[in-house]
Tab-separated table of C-alpha atoms in Angstrom:
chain	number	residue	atom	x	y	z
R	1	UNK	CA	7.910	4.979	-21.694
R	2	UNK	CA	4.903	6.695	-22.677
R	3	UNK	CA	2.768	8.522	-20.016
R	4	UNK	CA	-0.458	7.979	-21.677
R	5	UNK	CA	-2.568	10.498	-20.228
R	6	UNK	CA	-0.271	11.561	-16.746
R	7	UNK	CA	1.874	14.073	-16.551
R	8	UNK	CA	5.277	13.248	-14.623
R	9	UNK	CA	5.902	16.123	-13.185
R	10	UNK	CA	9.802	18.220	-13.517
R	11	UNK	CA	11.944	19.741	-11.192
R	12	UNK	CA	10.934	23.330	-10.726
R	13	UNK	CA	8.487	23.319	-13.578
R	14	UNK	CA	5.192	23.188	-11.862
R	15	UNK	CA	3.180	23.696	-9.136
R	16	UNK	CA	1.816	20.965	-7.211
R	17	UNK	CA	-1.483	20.697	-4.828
R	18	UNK	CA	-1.283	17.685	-2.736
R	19	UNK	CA	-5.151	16.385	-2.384
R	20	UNK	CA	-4.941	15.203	1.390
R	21	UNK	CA	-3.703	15.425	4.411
R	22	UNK	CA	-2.567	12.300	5.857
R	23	UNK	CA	0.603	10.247	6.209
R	24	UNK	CA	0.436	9.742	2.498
R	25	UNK	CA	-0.002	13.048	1.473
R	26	UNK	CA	2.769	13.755	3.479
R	27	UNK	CA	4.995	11.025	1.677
R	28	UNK	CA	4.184	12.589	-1.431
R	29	UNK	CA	5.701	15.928	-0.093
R	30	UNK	CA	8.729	14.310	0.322
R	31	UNK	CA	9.251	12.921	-2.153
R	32	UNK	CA	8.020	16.112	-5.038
R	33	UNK	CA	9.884	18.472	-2.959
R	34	UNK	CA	13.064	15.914	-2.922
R	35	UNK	CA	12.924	16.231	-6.515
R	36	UNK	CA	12.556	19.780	-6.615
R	37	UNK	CA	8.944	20.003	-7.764
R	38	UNK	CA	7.047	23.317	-6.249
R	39	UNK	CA	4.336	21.623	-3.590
R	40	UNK	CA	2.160	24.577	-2.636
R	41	UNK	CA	-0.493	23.275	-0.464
R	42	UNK	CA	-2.703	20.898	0.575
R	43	UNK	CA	-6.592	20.240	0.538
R	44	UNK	CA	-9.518	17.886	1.967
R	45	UNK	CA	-13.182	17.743	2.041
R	46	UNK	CA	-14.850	19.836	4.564
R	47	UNK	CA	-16.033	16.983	6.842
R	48	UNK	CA	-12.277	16.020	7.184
R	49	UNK	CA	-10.593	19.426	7.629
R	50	UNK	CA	-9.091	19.290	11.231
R	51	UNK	CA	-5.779	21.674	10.067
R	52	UNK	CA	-5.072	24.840	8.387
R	53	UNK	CA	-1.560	24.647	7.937
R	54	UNK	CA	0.218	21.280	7.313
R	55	UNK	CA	4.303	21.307	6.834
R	56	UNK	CA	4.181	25.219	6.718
R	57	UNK	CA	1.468	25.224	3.614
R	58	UNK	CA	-1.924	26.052	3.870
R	59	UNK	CA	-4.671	23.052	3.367
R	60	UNK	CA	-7.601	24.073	2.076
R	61	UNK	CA	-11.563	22.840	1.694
R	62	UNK	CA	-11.605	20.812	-1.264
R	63	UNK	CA	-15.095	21.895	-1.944
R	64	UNK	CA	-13.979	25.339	-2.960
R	65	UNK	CA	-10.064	24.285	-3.939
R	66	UNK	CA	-9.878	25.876	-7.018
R	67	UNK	CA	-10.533	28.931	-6.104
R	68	UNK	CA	-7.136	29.501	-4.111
R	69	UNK	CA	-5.633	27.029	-6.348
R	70	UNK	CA	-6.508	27.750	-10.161
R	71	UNK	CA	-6.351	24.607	-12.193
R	72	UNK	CA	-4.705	26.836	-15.168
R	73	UNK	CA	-1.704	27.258	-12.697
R	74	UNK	CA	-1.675	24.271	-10.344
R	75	UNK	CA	-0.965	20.636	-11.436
R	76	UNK	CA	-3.309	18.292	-8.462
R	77	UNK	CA	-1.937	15.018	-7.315
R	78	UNK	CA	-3.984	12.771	-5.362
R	79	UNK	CA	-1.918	11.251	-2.096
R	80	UNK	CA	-4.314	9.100	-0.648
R	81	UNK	CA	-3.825	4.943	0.300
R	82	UNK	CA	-5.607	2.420	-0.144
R	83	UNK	CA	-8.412	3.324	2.131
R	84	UNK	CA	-12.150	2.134	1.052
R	85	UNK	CA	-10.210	-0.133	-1.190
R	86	UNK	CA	-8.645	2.742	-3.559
R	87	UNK	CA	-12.253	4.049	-4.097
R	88	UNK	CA	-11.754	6.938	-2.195
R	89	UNK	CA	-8.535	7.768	-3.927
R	90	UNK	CA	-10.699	6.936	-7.103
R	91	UNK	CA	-13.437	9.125	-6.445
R	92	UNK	CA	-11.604	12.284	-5.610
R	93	UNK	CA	-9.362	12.129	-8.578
R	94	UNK	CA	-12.508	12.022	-10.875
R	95	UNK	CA	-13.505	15.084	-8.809
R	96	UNK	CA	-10.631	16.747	-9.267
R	97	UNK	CA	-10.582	16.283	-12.687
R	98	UNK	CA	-13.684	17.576	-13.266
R	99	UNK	CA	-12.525	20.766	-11.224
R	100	UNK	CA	-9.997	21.376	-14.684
R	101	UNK	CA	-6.937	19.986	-12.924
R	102	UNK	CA	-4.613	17.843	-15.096
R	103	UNK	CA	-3.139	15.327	-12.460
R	104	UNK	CA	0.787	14.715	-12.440
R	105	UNK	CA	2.403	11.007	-12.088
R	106	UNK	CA	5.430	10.505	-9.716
R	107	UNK	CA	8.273	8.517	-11.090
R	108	UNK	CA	11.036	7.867	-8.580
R	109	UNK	CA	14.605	7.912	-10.379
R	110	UNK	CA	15.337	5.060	-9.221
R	111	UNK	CA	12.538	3.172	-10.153
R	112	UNK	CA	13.830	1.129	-13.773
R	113	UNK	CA	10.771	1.805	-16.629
R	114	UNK	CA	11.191	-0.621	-19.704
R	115	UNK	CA	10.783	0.702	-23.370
R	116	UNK	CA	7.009	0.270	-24.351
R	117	UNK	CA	5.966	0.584	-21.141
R	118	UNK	CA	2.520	2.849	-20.701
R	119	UNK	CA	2.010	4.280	-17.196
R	120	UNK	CA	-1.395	6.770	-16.620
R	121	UNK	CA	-2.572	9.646	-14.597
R	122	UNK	CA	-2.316	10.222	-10.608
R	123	UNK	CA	0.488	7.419	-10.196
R	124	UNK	CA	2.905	6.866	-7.343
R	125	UNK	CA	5.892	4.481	-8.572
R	126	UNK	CA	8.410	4.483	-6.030
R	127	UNK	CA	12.346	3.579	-5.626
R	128	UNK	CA	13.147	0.355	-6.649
R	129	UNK	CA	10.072	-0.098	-8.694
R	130	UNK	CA	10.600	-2.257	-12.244
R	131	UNK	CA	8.274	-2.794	-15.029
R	132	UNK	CA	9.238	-4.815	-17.500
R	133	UNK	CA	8.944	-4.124	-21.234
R	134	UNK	CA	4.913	-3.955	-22.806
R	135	UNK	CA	3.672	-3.509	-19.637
R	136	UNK	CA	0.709	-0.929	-18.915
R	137	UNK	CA	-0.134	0.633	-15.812
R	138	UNK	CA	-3.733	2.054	-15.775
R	139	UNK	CA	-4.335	5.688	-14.172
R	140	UNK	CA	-4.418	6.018	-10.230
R	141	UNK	CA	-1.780	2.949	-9.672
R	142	UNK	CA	0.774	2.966	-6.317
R	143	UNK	CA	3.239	0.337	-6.793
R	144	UNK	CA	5.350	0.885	-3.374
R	145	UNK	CA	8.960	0.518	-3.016
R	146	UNK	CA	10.664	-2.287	-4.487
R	147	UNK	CA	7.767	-3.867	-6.521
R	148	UNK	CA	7.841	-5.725	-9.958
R	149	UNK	CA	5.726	-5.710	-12.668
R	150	UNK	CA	6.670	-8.212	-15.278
R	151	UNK	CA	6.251	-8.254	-18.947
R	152	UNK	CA	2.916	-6.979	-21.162
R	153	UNK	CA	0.849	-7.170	-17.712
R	154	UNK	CA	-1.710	-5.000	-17.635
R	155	UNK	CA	-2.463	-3.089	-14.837
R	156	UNK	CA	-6.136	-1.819	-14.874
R	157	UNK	CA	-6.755	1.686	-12.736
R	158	UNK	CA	-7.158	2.637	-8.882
R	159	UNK	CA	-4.908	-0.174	-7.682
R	160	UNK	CA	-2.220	-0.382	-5.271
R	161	UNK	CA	0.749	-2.544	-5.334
R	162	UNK	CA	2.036	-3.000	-1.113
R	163	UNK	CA	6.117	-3.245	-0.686
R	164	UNK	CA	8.015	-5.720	-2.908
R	165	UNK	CA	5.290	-7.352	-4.387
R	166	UNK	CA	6.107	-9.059	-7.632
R	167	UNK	CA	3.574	-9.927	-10.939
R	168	UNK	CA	5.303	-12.153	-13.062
R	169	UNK	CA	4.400	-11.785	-16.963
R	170	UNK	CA	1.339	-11.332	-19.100
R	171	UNK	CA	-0.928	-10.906	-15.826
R	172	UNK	CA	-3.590	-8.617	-15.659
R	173	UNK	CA	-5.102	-7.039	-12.213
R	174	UNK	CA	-8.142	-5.783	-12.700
R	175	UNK	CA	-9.712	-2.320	-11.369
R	176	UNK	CA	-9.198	-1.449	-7.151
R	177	UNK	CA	-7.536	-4.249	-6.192
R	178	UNK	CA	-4.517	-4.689	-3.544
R	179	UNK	CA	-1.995	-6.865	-3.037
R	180	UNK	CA	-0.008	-7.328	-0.011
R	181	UNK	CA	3.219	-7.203	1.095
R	182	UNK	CA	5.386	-10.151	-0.409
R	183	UNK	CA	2.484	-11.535	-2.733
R	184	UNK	CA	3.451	-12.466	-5.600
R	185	UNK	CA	1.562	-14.560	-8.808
R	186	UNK	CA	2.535	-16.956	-11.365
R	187	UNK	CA	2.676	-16.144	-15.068
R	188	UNK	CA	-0.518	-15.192	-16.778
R	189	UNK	CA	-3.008	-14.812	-13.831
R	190	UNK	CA	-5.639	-12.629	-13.611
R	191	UNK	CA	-6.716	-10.690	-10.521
R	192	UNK	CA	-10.048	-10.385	-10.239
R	193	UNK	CA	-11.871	-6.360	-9.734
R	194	UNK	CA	-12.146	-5.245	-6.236
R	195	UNK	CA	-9.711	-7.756	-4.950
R	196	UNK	CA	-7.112	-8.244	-2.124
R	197	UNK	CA	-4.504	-10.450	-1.931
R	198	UNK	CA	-2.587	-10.808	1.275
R	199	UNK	CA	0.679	-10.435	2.700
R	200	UNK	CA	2.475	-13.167	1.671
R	201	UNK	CA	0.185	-14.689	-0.728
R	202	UNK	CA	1.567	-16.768	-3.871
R	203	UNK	CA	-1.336	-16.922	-6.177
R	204	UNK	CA	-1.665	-19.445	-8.383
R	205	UNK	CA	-4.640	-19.700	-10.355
R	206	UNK	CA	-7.000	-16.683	-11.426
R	207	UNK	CA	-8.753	-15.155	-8.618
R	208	UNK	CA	-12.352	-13.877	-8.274
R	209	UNK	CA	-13.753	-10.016	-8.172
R	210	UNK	CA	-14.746	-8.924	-5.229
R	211	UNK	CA	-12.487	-11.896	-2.839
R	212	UNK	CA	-10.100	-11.986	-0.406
R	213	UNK	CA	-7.494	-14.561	-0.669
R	214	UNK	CA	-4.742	-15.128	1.511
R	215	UNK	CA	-1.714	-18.587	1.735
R	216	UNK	CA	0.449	-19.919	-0.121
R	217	UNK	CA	-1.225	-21.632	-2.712
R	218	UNK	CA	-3.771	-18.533	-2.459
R	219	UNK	CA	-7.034	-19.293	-1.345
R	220	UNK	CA	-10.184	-17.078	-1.127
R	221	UNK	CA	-11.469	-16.941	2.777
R	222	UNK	CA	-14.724	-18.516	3.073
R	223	UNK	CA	-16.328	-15.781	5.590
R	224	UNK	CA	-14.654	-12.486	4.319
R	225	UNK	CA	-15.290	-10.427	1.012
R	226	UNK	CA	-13.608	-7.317	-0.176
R	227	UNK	CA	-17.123	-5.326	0.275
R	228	UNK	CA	-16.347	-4.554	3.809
R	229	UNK	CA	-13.423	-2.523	3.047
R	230	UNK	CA	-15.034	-0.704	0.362
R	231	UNK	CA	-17.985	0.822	2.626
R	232	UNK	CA	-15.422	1.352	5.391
R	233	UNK	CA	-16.367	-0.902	7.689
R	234	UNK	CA	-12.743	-2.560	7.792
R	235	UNK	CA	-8.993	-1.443	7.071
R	236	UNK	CA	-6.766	-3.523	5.234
């Protein structure tokens, strides 16, 4: 396995910010303190700080983050869903980065990572998780709890893999897409950029950028694109 670019974080090694504030952030508590790992606090943009203190550690404007939490010292992970389509999640990782922090990957230990396998910055991998040998995972990835990623698929970044989904071989998903509980695709399709793919959903045939698709075969829905959930307008 080659981290190519993350950082998976270990046990008692470093300290961890947690970048949000939510039910994900507070999954990712869990599971870096489970593991040992030295969570020290929390932090959110101005316009969405309702809380000081979240599970007994102070959360903090992310505006001025760095300096209660020095990006020589801290390691920043990013706990946020898919909300906006990953672009939010997207967008404050890039910020954080350019605030100096290096951003850690969570492996679970019982998640099964091939040889050869490449896996980026700001990941979530869960329990259960496999990737298959050649595979590459792009930077800013969740692949929930028992999801599969089959061999030398690629990945691409800021995309998030629902609860025991499963891409069969020599795929590729492009940049900020999702795919829903249960979906699954045949060998060697492509998932198009900014796309979601439903509970459920056995896809097929490639897909286009920027679609939603839903059924089993897949099918795009006539009066729905993905551009909705990007501005905010819907949740997934």
């Amino acid at each position: 396995m080659n981290l190519n670019g993350g950082l998976q974080m270990k046990g008692n090694s470093e300290k961890l910010l947690i970048i949000g504030d939510g039910e994900t952030a507070e999954l990712a508590w869990d599971y870096f303190s489970h593991q040992g790992f030295r969570v020290s606090g929390f932090s959110v943009e101005k316009a969405h700080l309702k809380k000081d203190i979240l599970l007994d550690l102070p959360v903090v404007p992310f505006e001025e983050v760095e300096y209660t939490f020095n990006p020589e010292v801290y390691r920043a992970f990013v706990a946020v869903s898919y909300t906006q389509l990953n672009h939010l999640r997207s967008r404050l990782a890039t910020a954080a980065k350019s605030k100096g922090y290096r951003l850690a990957t969570y492996i679970s230990p019982h998640a099964y990572i091939c040889n050869g396998v490449e896996i980026g910055e700001n990941c979530f991998i869960l329990e259960n998780t496999a990737i298959q040998r050649g595979a590459k995972i792009g930077n800013n990835v969740t692949i929930w709890t028992g999801s599969s990623i089959g061999h030398r698929t690629t990945v691409e970044n800021n995309c998030f893999f629902a609860t025991n989904v499963a891409v069969s071989g020599f795929c590729r998903v492009n940049e900020n897409s999702f795919l829903g509980v249960h979906s699954c695709t045949s060998d060697g399709v492509k998932i198009g950029r900014d796309c979601i793919v439903g509970a459920g959903a056995v896809v097929i045939k490639d897909t286009l950028d920027g679609r939603v698709y839903a059924g089993n075969p897949a099918k795009p829905l006539v009066k729905k694109t993905s551009q909705t959930y990007i501005s905010g307008a819907e949740t997934i």
